Coordinates of C-alpha atoms in Angstrom, one line a residue:
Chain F
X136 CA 41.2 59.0 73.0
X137 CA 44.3 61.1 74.4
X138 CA 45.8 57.8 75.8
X139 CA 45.8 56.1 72.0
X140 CA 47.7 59.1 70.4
X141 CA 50.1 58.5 73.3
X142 CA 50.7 54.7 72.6
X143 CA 51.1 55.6 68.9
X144 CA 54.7 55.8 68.5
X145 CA 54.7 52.8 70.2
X146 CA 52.6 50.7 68.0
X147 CA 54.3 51.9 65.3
X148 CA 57.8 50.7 66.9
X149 CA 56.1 47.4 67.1
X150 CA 54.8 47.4 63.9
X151 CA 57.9 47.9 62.6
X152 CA 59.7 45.5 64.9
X153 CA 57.7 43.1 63.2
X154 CA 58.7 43.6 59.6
X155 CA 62.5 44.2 60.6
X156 CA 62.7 40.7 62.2
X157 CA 61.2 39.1 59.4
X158 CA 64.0 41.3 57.3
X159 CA 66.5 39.5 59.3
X160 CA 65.7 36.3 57.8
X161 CA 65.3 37.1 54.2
X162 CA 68.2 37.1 51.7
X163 CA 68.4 40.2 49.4
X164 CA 69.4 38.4 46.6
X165 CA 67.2 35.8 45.7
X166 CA 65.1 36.9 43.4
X167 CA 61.5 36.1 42.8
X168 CA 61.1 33.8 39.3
X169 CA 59.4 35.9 37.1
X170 CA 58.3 32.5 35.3
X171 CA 56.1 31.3 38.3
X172 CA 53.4 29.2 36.6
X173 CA 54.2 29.6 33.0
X174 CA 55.4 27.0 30.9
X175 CA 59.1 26.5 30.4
X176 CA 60.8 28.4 27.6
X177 CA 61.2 26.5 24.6
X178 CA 64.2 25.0 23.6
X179 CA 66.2 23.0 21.3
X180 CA 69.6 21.8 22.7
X181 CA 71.7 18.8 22.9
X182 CA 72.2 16.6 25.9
X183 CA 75.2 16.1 27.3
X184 CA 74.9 11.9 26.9
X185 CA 73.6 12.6 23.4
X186 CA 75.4 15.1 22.3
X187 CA 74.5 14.5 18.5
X188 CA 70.5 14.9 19.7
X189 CA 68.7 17.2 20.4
X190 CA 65.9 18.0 23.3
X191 CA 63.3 20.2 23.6
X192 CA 60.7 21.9 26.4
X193 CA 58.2 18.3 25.5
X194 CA 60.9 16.5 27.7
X195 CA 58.8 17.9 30.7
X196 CA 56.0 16.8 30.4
X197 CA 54.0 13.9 31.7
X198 CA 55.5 14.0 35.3
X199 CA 57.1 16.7 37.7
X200 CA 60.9 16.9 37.5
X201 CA 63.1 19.5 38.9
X202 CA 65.3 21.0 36.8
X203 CA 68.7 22.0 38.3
X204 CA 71.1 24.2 36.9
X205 CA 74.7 23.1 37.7
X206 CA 78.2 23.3 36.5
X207 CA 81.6 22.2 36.9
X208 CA 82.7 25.6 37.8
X209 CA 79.9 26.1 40.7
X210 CA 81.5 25.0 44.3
X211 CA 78.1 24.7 45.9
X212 CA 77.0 22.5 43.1
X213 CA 79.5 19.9 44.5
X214 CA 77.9 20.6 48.0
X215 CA 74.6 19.9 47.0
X216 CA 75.3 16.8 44.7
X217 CA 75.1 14.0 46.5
X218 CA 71.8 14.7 47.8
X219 CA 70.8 14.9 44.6
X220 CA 72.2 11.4 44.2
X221 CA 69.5 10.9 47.2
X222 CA 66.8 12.6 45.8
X223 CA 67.2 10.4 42.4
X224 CA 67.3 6.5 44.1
X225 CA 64.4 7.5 46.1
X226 CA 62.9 8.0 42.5
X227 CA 62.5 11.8 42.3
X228 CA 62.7 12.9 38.7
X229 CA 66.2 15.2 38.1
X230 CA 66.9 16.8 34.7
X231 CA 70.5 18.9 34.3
X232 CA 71.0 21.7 33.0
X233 CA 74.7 22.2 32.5
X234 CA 75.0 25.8 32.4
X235 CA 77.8 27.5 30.6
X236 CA 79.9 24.3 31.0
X237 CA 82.2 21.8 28.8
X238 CA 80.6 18.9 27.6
X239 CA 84.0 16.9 28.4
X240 CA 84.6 18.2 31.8
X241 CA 81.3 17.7 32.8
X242 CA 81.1 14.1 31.7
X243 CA 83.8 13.2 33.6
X244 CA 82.6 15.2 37.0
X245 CA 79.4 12.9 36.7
X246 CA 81.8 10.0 36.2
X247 CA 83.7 10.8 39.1
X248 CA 80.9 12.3 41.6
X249 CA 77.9 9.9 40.1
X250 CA 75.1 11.3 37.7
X251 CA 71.5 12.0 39.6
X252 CA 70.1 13.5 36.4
X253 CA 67.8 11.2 33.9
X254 CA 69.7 13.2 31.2
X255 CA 71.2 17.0 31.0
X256 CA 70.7 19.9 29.2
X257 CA 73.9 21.1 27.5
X258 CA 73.2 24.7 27.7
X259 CA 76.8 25.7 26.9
X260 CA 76.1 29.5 26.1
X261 CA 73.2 29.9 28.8
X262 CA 70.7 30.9 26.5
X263 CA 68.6 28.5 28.2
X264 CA 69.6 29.7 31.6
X265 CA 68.7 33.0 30.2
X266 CA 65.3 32.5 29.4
X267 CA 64.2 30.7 32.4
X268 CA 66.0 33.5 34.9
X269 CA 68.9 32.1 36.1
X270 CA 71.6 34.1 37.6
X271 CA 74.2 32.0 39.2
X272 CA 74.3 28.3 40.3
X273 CA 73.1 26.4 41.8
X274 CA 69.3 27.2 41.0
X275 CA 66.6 24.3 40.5
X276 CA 63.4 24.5 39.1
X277 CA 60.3 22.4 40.4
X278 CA 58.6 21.8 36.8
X279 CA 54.7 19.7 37.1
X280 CA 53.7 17.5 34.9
X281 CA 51.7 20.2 32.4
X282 CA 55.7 21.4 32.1
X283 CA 54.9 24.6 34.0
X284 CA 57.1 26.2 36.2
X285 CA 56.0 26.0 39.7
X286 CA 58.8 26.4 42.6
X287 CA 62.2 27.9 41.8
X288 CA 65.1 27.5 44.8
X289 CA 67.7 29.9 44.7
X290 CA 71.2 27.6 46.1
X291 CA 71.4 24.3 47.2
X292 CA 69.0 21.9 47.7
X293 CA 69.2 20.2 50.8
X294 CA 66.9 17.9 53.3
X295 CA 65.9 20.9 54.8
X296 CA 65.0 22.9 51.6
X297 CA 63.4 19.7 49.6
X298 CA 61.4 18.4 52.8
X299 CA 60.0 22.4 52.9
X300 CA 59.8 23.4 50.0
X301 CA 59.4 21.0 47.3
X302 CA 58.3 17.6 48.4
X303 CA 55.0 18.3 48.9
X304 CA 54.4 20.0 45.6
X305 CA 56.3 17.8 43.7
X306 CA 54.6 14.5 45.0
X307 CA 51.2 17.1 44.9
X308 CA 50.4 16.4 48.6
X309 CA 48.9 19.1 49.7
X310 CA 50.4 22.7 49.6
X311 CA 53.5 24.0 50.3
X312 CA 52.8 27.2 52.4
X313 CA 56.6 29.0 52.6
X314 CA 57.6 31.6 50.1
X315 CA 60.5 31.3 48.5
X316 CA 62.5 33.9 51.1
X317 CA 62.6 31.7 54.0
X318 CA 63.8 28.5 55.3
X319 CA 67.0 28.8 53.8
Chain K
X293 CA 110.3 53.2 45.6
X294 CA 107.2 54.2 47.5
X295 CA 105.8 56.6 44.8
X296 CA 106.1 53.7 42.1
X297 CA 103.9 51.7 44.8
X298 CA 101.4 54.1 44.7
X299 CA 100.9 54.8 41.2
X300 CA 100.4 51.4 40.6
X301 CA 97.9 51.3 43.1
X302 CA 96.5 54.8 41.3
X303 CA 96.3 52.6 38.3
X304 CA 95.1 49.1 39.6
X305 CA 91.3 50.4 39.5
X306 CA 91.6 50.7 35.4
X307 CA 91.6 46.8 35.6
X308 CA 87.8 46.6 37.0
X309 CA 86.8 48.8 34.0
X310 CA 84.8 46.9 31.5
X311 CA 86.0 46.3 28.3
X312 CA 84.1 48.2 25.7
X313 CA 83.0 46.3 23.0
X314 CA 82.8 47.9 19.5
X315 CA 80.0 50.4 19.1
X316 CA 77.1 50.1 18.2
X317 CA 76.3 50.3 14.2
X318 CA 75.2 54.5 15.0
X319 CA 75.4 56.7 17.7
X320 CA 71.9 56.7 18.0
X321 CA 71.8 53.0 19.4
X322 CA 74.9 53.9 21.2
X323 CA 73.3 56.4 23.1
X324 CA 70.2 54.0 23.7
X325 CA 72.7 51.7 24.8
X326 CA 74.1 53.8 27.0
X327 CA 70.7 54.6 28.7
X328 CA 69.6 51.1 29.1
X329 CA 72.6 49.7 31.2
X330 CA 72.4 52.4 33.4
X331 CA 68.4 51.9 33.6
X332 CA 69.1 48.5 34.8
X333 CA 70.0 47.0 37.6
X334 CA 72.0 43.9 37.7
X335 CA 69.7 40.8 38.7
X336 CA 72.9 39.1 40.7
X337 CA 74.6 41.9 42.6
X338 CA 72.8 44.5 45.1
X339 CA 72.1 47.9 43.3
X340 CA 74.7 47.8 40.6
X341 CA 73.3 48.7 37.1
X342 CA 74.3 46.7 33.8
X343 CA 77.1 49.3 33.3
X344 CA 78.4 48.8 36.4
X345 CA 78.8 45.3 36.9
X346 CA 81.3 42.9 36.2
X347 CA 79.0 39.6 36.8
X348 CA 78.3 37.1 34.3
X349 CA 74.7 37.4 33.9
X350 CA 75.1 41.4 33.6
X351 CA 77.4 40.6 30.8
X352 CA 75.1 38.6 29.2
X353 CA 72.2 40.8 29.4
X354 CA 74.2 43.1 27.7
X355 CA 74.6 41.6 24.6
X356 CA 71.4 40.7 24.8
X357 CA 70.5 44.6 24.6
X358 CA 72.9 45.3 22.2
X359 CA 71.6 42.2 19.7
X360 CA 67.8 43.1 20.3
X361 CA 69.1 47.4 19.6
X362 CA 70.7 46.4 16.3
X363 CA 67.7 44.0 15.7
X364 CA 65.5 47.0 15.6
X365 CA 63.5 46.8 19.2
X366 CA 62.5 49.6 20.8
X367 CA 63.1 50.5 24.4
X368 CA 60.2 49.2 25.6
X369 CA 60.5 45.9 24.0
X370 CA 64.2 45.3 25.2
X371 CA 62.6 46.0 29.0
X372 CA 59.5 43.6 28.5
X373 CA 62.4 41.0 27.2
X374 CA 64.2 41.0 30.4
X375 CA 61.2 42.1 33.2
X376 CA 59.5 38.3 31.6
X377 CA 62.5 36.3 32.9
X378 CA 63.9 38.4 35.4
X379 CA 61.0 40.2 36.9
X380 CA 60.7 43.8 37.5
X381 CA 63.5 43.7 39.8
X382 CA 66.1 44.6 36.9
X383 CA 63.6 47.9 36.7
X384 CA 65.2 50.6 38.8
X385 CA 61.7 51.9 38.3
X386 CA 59.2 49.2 38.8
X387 CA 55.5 50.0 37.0
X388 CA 53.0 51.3 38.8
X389 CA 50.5 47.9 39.3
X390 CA 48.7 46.7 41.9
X391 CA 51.6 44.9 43.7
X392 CA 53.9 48.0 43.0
X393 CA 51.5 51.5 44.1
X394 CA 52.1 51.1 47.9
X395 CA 56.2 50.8 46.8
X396 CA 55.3 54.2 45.3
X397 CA 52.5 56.1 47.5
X398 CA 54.3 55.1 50.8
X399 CA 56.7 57.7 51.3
X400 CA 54.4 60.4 49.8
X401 CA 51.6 59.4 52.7
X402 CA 54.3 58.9 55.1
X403 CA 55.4 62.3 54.6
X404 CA 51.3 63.3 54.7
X405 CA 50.9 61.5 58.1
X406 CA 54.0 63.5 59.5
X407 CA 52.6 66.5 58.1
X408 CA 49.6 65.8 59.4
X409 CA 51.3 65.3 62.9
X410 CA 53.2 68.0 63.4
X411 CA 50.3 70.3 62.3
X412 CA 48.0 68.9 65.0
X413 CA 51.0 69.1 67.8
X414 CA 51.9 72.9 66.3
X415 CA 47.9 74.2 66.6
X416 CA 47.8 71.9 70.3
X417 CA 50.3 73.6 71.2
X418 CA 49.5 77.8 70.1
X419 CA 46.0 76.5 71.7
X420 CA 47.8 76.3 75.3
X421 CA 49.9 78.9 74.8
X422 CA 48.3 81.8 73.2
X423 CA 45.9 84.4 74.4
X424 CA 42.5 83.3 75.0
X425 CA 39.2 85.0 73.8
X426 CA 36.9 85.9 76.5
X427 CA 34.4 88.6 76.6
X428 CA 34.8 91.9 79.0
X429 CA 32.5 90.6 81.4
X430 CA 34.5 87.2 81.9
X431 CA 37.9 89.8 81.9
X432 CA 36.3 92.0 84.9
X433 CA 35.1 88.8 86.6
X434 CA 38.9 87.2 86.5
X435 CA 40.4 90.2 87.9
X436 CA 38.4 91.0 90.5
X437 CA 39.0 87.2 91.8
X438 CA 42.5 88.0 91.2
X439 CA 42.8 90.4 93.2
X440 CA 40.6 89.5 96.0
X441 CA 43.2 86.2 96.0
X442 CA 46.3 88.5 96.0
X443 CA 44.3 90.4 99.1
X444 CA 44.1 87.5 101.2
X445 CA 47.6 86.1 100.1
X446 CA 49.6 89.0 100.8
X447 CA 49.2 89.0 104.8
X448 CA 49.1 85.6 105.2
X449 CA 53.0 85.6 103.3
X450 CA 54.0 88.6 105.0
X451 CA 53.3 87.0 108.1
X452 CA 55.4 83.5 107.1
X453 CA 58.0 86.1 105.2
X454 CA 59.1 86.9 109.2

């Protein structure tokens, strides 16, 4: 019994180890959506292609889609375009949401860089962005086919990030295991 | 040429202060304003409050106090508002759930586990220090072993002394 009390420090030193390594790999700020597994906010906002029409939260239904927040103001956005591009002729479902952007400016980005998204969300004020979370760009949402909210990345989307954290759920083959703080 | 350098710089930190709006439509909101932004924290940057921070989404949230204040919502409601899409992050003081009560009984049992510790160690140690209870008879027995040990000792050094 003596002998454990001795080795206590030391389990505790590992203990901690243990969480101060994992630490190492986390990033402080991204956030946890608060809007896991609810359904997106409503809405009722024009498209960038349509500007004259509106959309609202219906457009997500019937089939997963990831939502992803960009604008022509966001460097990393232009980093993680074209795999987007990739993403969309391999036939993955991407909806824009042009956060605090002008309509102009952005039509001609997606002229110039090529346009992934099936349409986009002209969110020029970022109420929408405010309702669903978002903080910065780029963010994207995985939405499933009920239109609830069920993965949000916080940065780019890359391979890595798609082929760990979203693929799976969004083709709903089987479960995606990492939390949202690692393998970044 | 040096002292108009420096009062510059003296001066160059009035550009990060935020400009105030126009106040609120009575002091009461003000002052509810006031008390909100410094309640909470800034979603984007690491521990800056509302009033603090000059990011985007901090400015943002503030209006969106200020509209909900002048709308008639009470303190509470403003906080549910913003804890639904930003989680209780933006809390300084998170609620007291399931997830949150270790966040908030840790360093209280921590600090009874030390306690706890350094009691044990204290009494361990008076234990081998301090003067032990033993009856006469036990008292008599010691010395006269003592002595007898000190008897047989003494020539044996004295002898090794030379």
């Amino acid at each position: 019994m003596k002998n454990l009390k001795l080795f206590l420090p030391l389990i505790f030193l590992l203990v901690m180890s243990v969480f101060l390594f994992r630490g190492l790999f986390i990033d402080p700020t991204e956030l946890p959506s608060a809007l896991l597994e609810k359904p997106v906010p409503q809405f009722n906002l024009p498209t960038l292609e349509q500007p004259e029409q509106t959309v609202d939260q219906s457009i997500f239904s019937g089939q997963p889609t990831l939502l992803n927040v960009w604008a022509t103001w966001c460097f990393a956005c232009r980093e993680e375009h074209p795999y987007l591009v990739e993403l969309a002729e391999q036939g993955v479902r991407i909806v824009g949401l042009n956060y605090k952007d002008a309509g102009p400016k952005a039509r001609q980005w997606l002229e110039r860089l090529g346009n992934p998204y099936q349409l986009n969300i002209a969110d020029v004020d970022g109420k929408l962005g405010f309702d669903l979370g978002v903080y910065g760009a780029p963010e994207t949402f995985l939405i499933n086919s009920e239109g609830r909210i069920v993965k949000k990345i916080v940065g780019i989307v890359n391979d890595k990030v798609w082929n760990e954290q979203l693929r799976d759920l969004y083709y709903g083959t089987g479960e995606s295991t990492q939390s949202q703080g690692e393998g970044q | 040429m040096r002292l108009l350098f420096m009062i510059l710089v003296l001066f160059s930190s009035a550009a990060l202060a935020m400009v105030e709006l126009e106040p609120l439509s009575s002091p009461e909101l003000q002052q509810r304003y006031q008390v909100l932004i410094e309640e909470l924290r800034c979603p984007k940057c690491q521990n800056q409050n509302l009033a603090d921070s000059n990011s985007p989404i901090s400015a943002d949230m503030r209006n969106e106090i200020r509209l909900q204040l002048e709308q008639g919502n009470s303190d509470r409601q403003i906080k549910d508002f913003l804890v639904e899409r930003y989680g209780n992050f933006v809390l300084y003081k998170p609620p007291v759930d399931t997830n949150t009560v270790l966040l908030w009984i840790a360093p209280l049992l921590l600090l009874l586990i030390a306690g706890f510790v350094v009691f044990r160690i204290s009494r361990a140690q008076s234990v081998a220090n301090g003067p032990v209870d033993w009856s006469e008879q036990e008292e008599q027995a010691v010395n006269q072993l003592l002595a007898r040990e000190n008897a047989a000792k003494d020539p044996a050094e004295e002898g090794r002394a030379r």
